[in-house]
Amino acid sequence: SKRQCFEDKPRSGRPSVFSNCARKLIKKAKYKRNKSTRKIAKNLQQKNMNVSSATVWRYMTTKGWKAFKRKKIPLLSEKQRKARLRFAKKYANLKAEDWDNFLFTDECPKYLFQYPNKKNDIVWGSQECDVPPAFQVKQSAKVMVWGGMTGRGLTRLHMLPAGQTVTSDYYISQILDKEVKPLTSRRQMRGGPMERKLFSSKKEMVLVQDGAAAHTSKATQSWCEQNLPN
């Protein structure tokens, strides 16, 4: 019998650096966390494949893949899911003007030295030495601020003293009793002819707060039942 030899036929262009093993490894990275092009390329290089992160990126894009940011979804318990569903069903038929009487409140920390956003804090010029620096502190001081809003306007801000935490006692005596309760007669903080009350009537006022411990404590809930209409 006549012996045959197998040789590569002449071809144009640079041969692909991806073997079937490399393609399988990249395919396994699909929809997996912590699988950047740099890490994939490093893994291939450890298997004696001369592949760069740019090459991996080009291969992924030719496959129609895109780099997506993971969506942030609240980690809710089954109890919280049911409570949100009940709330949604209860108020599903309200009109836009009906929401004007809902007072949404919350507390949040306010940092005295805000760090600039690197993407937006840009200064144009010809020399970097003339660009003004952005001074920063290692640990910014902060204050806790409480506030609320309705469809008719804003409450005034309540700033907690330094070192004070939102306990049930403080929340009742300093926020609910001194800030929330008088809102039925207080006007919004903007002056001028457009000034008006935050609620159409005291009976229509609805306080909305989150599930923080100071908000859901028995003492707080008892105070709300005795002093607020809804």
GROMACS .gro file of C-alpha atoms in nm:
model
  230
    1SER     CA    1   0.000   0.000   0.000
    2LYS     CA    2   0.109   0.355  -0.073
    3ARG     CA    3   0.215   0.549   0.233
    4GLN     CA    4   0.055   0.887   0.293
    5CYS     CA    5   0.187   1.180   0.493
    6PHE     CA    6  -0.022   1.448   0.658
    7GLU     CA    7   0.095   1.809   0.640
    8ASP     CA    8  -0.073   2.145   0.695
    9LYS     CA    9  -0.182   2.305   0.372
   10PRO     CA   10  -0.062   2.658   0.300
   11ARG     CA   11  -0.299   2.916   0.445
   12SER     CA   12  -0.314   3.293   0.472
   13GLY     CA   13  -0.329   3.492   0.796
   14ARG     CA   14  -0.198   3.430   1.140
   15PRO     CA   15  -0.300   3.099   1.299
   16SER     CA   16  -0.540   3.127   1.592
   17VAL     CA   17  -0.380   3.115   1.935
   18PHE     CA   18  -0.694   2.952   2.073
   19SER     CA   19  -0.702   2.577   2.097
   20ASN     CA   20  -1.014   2.376   2.167
   21CYS     CA   21  -0.903   2.357   2.530
   22ALA     CA   22  -0.882   2.738   2.551
   23ARG     CA   23  -1.227   2.780   2.397
   24LYS     CA   24  -1.378   2.535   2.645
   25LEU     CA   25  -1.215   2.713   2.937
   26ILE     CA   26  -1.348   3.052   2.823
   27LYS     CA   27  -1.693   2.904   2.765
   28LYS     CA   28  -1.700   2.784   3.126
   29ALA     CA   29  -1.645   3.144   3.242
   30LYS     CA   30  -1.979   3.257   3.100
   31TYR     CA   31  -2.210   3.399   3.370
   32LYS     CA   32  -1.951   3.324   3.639
   33ARG     CA   33  -1.828   3.573   3.899
   34ASN     CA   34  -1.469   3.695   3.918
   35LYS     CA   35  -1.388   3.583   3.564
   36SER     CA   36  -1.226   3.891   3.417
   37THR     CA   37  -1.035   3.876   3.091
   38ARG     CA   38  -0.712   3.931   3.286
   39LYS     CA   39  -0.777   3.632   3.513
   40ILE     CA   40  -0.879   3.411   3.219
   41ALA     CA   41  -0.564   3.506   3.026
   42LYS     CA   42  -0.349   3.433   3.332
   43ASN     CA   43  -0.512   3.092   3.368
   44LEU     CA   44  -0.443   3.013   3.003
   45GLN     CA   45  -0.083   3.129   3.035
   46GLN     CA   46  -0.037   2.884   3.322
   47LYS     CA   47  -0.138   2.614   3.074
   48ASN     CA   48   0.141   2.725   2.836
   49MET     CA   49  -0.089   2.924   2.606
   50ASN     CA   50   0.048   3.260   2.493
   51VAL     CA   51  -0.278   3.455   2.528
   52SER     CA   52  -0.325   3.815   2.643
   53SER     CA   53  -0.630   3.969   2.812
   54ALA     CA   54  -0.693   4.178   2.499
   55THR     CA   55  -0.708   3.860   2.290
   56VAL     CA   56  -0.955   3.705   2.533
   57TRP     CA   57  -1.167   4.022   2.519
   58ARG     CA   58  -1.172   4.018   2.136
   59TYR     CA   59  -1.273   3.652   2.133
   60MET     CA   60  -1.559   3.715   2.377
   61THR     CA   61  -1.691   4.009   2.177
   62THR     CA   62  -1.688   3.806   1.856
   63LYS     CA   63  -1.908   3.554   2.038
   64GLY     CA   64  -2.156   3.833   2.113
   65TRP     CA   65  -2.076   3.853   2.483
   66LYS     CA   66  -2.087   4.179   2.679
   67ALA     CA   67  -1.950   4.281   3.019
   68PHE     CA   68  -2.249   4.346   3.246
   69LYS     CA   69  -2.258   4.493   3.595
   70ARG     CA   70  -2.439   4.279   3.850
   71LYS     CA   71  -2.773   4.425   3.956
   72LYS     CA   72  -2.813   4.506   4.324
   73ILE     CA   73  -3.126   4.340   4.462
   74PRO     CA   74  -3.239   4.374   4.825
   75LEU     CA   75  -3.190   4.055   5.024
   76LEU     CA   76  -3.543   4.010   5.161
   77SER     CA   77  -3.682   3.746   5.391
   78GLU     CA   78  -4.010   3.572   5.315
   79LYS     CA   79  -4.179   3.784   5.582
   80GLN     CA   80  -4.053   4.105   5.419
   81ARG     CA   81  -4.168   3.989   5.075
   82LYS     CA   82  -4.520   3.923   5.201
   83ALA     CA   83  -4.531   4.259   5.381
   84ARG     CA   84  -4.428   4.444   5.064
   85LEU     CA   85  -4.688   4.256   4.861
   86ARG     CA   86  -4.960   4.346   5.111
   87PHE     CA   87  -4.856   4.711   5.098
   88ALA     CA   88  -4.859   4.712   4.717
   89LYS     CA   89  -5.205   4.553   4.697
   90LYS     CA   90  -5.346   4.787   4.964
   91TYR     CA   91  -5.242   5.105   4.786
   92ALA     CA   92  -5.248   4.987   4.423
   93ASN     CA   93  -5.559   5.188   4.334
   94LEU     CA   94  -5.448   5.522   4.479
   95LYS     CA   95  -5.426   5.817   4.242
   96ALA     CA   96  -5.125   6.044   4.218
   97GLU     CA   97  -5.289   6.317   4.427
   98ASP     CA   98  -5.373   6.064   4.701
   99TRP     CA   99  -5.001   6.009   4.762
  100ASP     CA  100  -4.959   6.378   4.850
  101ASN     CA  101  -5.067   6.303   5.208
  102PHE     CA  102  -4.808   6.026   5.260
  103LEU     CA  103  -4.513   6.145   5.468
  104PHE     CA  104  -4.205   5.943   5.373
  105THR     CA  105  -3.933   5.974   5.639
  106ASP     CA  106  -3.586   5.834   5.698
  107GLU     CA  107  -3.249   5.898   5.858
  108CYS     CA  108  -2.915   5.898   5.681
  109PRO     CA  109  -2.555   5.992   5.764
  110LYS     CA  110  -2.418   6.309   5.607
  111TYR     CA  111  -2.040   6.319   5.566
  112LEU     CA  112  -1.886   6.661   5.622
  113PHE     CA  113  -1.608   6.594   5.370
  114GLN     CA  114  -1.754   6.436   5.057
  115TYR     CA  115  -1.508   6.252   4.836
  116PRO     CA  116  -1.522   6.379   4.476
  117ASN     CA  117  -1.647   6.151   4.201
  118LYS     CA  118  -1.341   6.060   3.991
  119LYS     CA  119  -1.550   6.036   3.674
  120ASN     CA  120  -1.701   6.383   3.711
  121ASP     CA  121  -1.425   6.572   3.894
  122ILE     CA  122  -1.229   6.665   3.580
  123VAL     CA  123  -1.025   6.981   3.520
  124TRP     CA  124  -0.917   7.076   3.168
  125GLY     CA  125  -0.577   7.234   3.113
  126SER     CA  126  -0.241   7.200   2.943
  127GLN     CA  127  -0.019   7.110   3.241
  128GLU     CA  128  -0.099   6.871   3.523
  129CYS     CA  129   0.106   7.073   3.775
  130ASP     CA  130  -0.145   7.360   3.745
  131VAL     CA  131  -0.449   7.145   3.827
  132PRO     CA  132  -0.584   7.230   4.176
  133PRO     CA  133  -0.568   6.930   4.414
  134ALA     CA  134  -0.868   6.772   4.584
  135PHE     CA  135  -0.795   6.774   4.956
  136GLN     CA  136  -0.926   6.474   5.148
  137VAL     CA  137  -0.931   6.357   5.505
  138LYS     CA  138  -0.861   6.000   5.608
  139GLN     CA  139  -1.190   5.956   5.797
  140SER     CA  140  -1.460   6.215   5.745
  141ALA     CA  141  -1.674   6.327   6.037
  142LYS     CA  142  -2.044   6.274   5.987
  143VAL     CA  143  -2.378   6.372   6.133
  144MET     CA  144  -2.705   6.179   6.132
  145VAL     CA  145  -2.989   6.368   5.968
  146TRP     CA  146  -3.364   6.296   5.973
  147GLY     CA  147  -3.604   6.435   5.715
  148GLY     CA  148  -3.931   6.372   5.537
  149MET     CA  149  -4.124   6.465   5.225
  150THR     CA  150  -4.476   6.464   5.091
  151GLY     CA  151  -4.619   6.547   4.752
  152ARG     CA  152  -4.679   6.901   4.882
  153GLY     CA  153  -4.336   6.982   5.022
  154LEU     CA  154  -4.048   6.897   5.254
  155THR     CA  155  -4.008   6.885   5.629
  156ARG     CA  156  -3.726   7.065   5.799
  157LEU     CA  157  -3.413   6.863   5.868
  158HIS     CA  158  -3.344   6.733   6.216
  159MET     CA  159  -2.975   6.684   6.293
  160LEU     CA  160  -2.888   6.446   6.573
  161PRO     CA  161  -2.622   6.555   6.825
  162ALA     CA  162  -2.272   6.417   6.777
  163GLY     CA  163  -2.251   6.060   6.902
  164GLN     CA  164  -2.628   6.022   6.936
  165THR     CA  165  -2.782   5.711   6.785
  166VAL     CA  166  -3.145   5.668   6.682
  167THR     CA  167  -3.290   5.487   6.981
  168SER     CA  168  -3.660   5.443   7.048
  169ASP     CA  169  -3.657   5.702   7.327
  170TYR     CA  170  -3.480   5.963   7.116
  171TYR     CA  171  -3.692   5.887   6.810
  172ILE     CA  172  -4.015   5.933   7.006
  173SER     CA  173  -3.921   6.238   7.213
  174GLN     CA  174  -3.713   6.436   6.964
  175ILE     CA  175  -3.842   6.332   6.619
  176LEU     CA  176  -4.196   6.200   6.641
  177ASP     CA  177  -4.316   6.434   6.916
  178LYS     CA  178  -4.128   6.749   6.809
  179GLU     CA  179  -4.102   6.707   6.431
  180VAL     CA  180  -4.377   6.476   6.301
  181LYS     CA  181  -4.670   6.559   6.527
  182PRO     CA  182  -4.669   6.937   6.456
  183LEU     CA  183  -4.656   6.880   6.079
  184THR     CA  184  -5.036   6.875   6.047
  185SER     CA  185  -5.037   7.251   6.105
  186ARG     CA  186  -4.687   7.343   5.989
  187ARG     CA  187  -4.638   7.482   5.642
  188GLN     CA  188  -4.365   7.373   5.406
  189MET     CA  189  -4.034   7.548   5.453
  190ARG     CA  190  -4.035   7.743   5.125
  191GLY     CA  191  -4.163   8.098   5.162
  192GLY     CA  192  -4.358   8.311   4.916
  193PRO     CA  193  -4.713   8.296   4.781
  194MET     CA  194  -4.689   7.921   4.703
  195GLU     CA  195  -4.652   7.833   5.071
  196ARG     CA  196  -4.909   7.577   5.183
  197LYS     CA  197  -4.965   7.298   5.433
  198LEU     CA  198  -4.795   6.962   5.390
  199PHE     CA  199  -5.128   6.773   5.413
  200SER     CA  200  -5.480   6.843   5.293
  201SER     CA  201  -5.607   6.762   5.644
  202LYS     CA  202  -5.484   6.606   5.966
  203LYS     CA  203  -5.701   6.298   5.913
  204GLU     CA  204  -5.543   6.228   5.574
  205MET     CA  205  -5.185   6.222   5.701
  206VAL     CA  206  -5.008   5.884   5.665
  207LEU     CA  207  -4.664   5.830   5.820
  208VAL     CA  208  -4.433   5.597   5.626
  209GLN     CA  209  -4.111   5.472   5.789
  210ASP     CA  210  -3.880   5.178   5.729
  211GLY     CA  211  -3.824   4.873   5.945
  212ALA     CA  212  -3.544   5.009   6.163
  213ALA     CA  213  -3.547   4.888   6.523
  214ALA     CA  214  -3.631   5.234   6.659
  215HIS     CA  215  -3.931   5.253   6.422
  216THR     CA  216  -4.077   4.910   6.492
  217SER     CA  217  -4.030   4.895   6.869
  218LYS     CA  218  -4.338   4.852   7.085
  219ALA     CA  219  -4.290   5.196   7.240
  220THR     CA  220  -4.272   5.365   6.899
  221GLN     CA  221  -4.569   5.177   6.758
  222SER     CA  222  -4.774   5.256   7.069
  223TRP     CA  223  -4.692   5.628   7.039
  224CYS     CA  224  -4.789   5.630   6.670
  225GLU     CA  225  -5.123   5.461   6.741
  226GLN     CA  226  -5.206   5.717   7.009
  227ASN     CA  227  -5.087   6.032   6.834
  228LEU     CA  228  -5.114   5.984   6.456
  229PRO     CA  229  -5.423   5.913   6.245
  230ASN     CA  230  -5.257   5.660   6.011
   0.00000   0.00000   0.00000
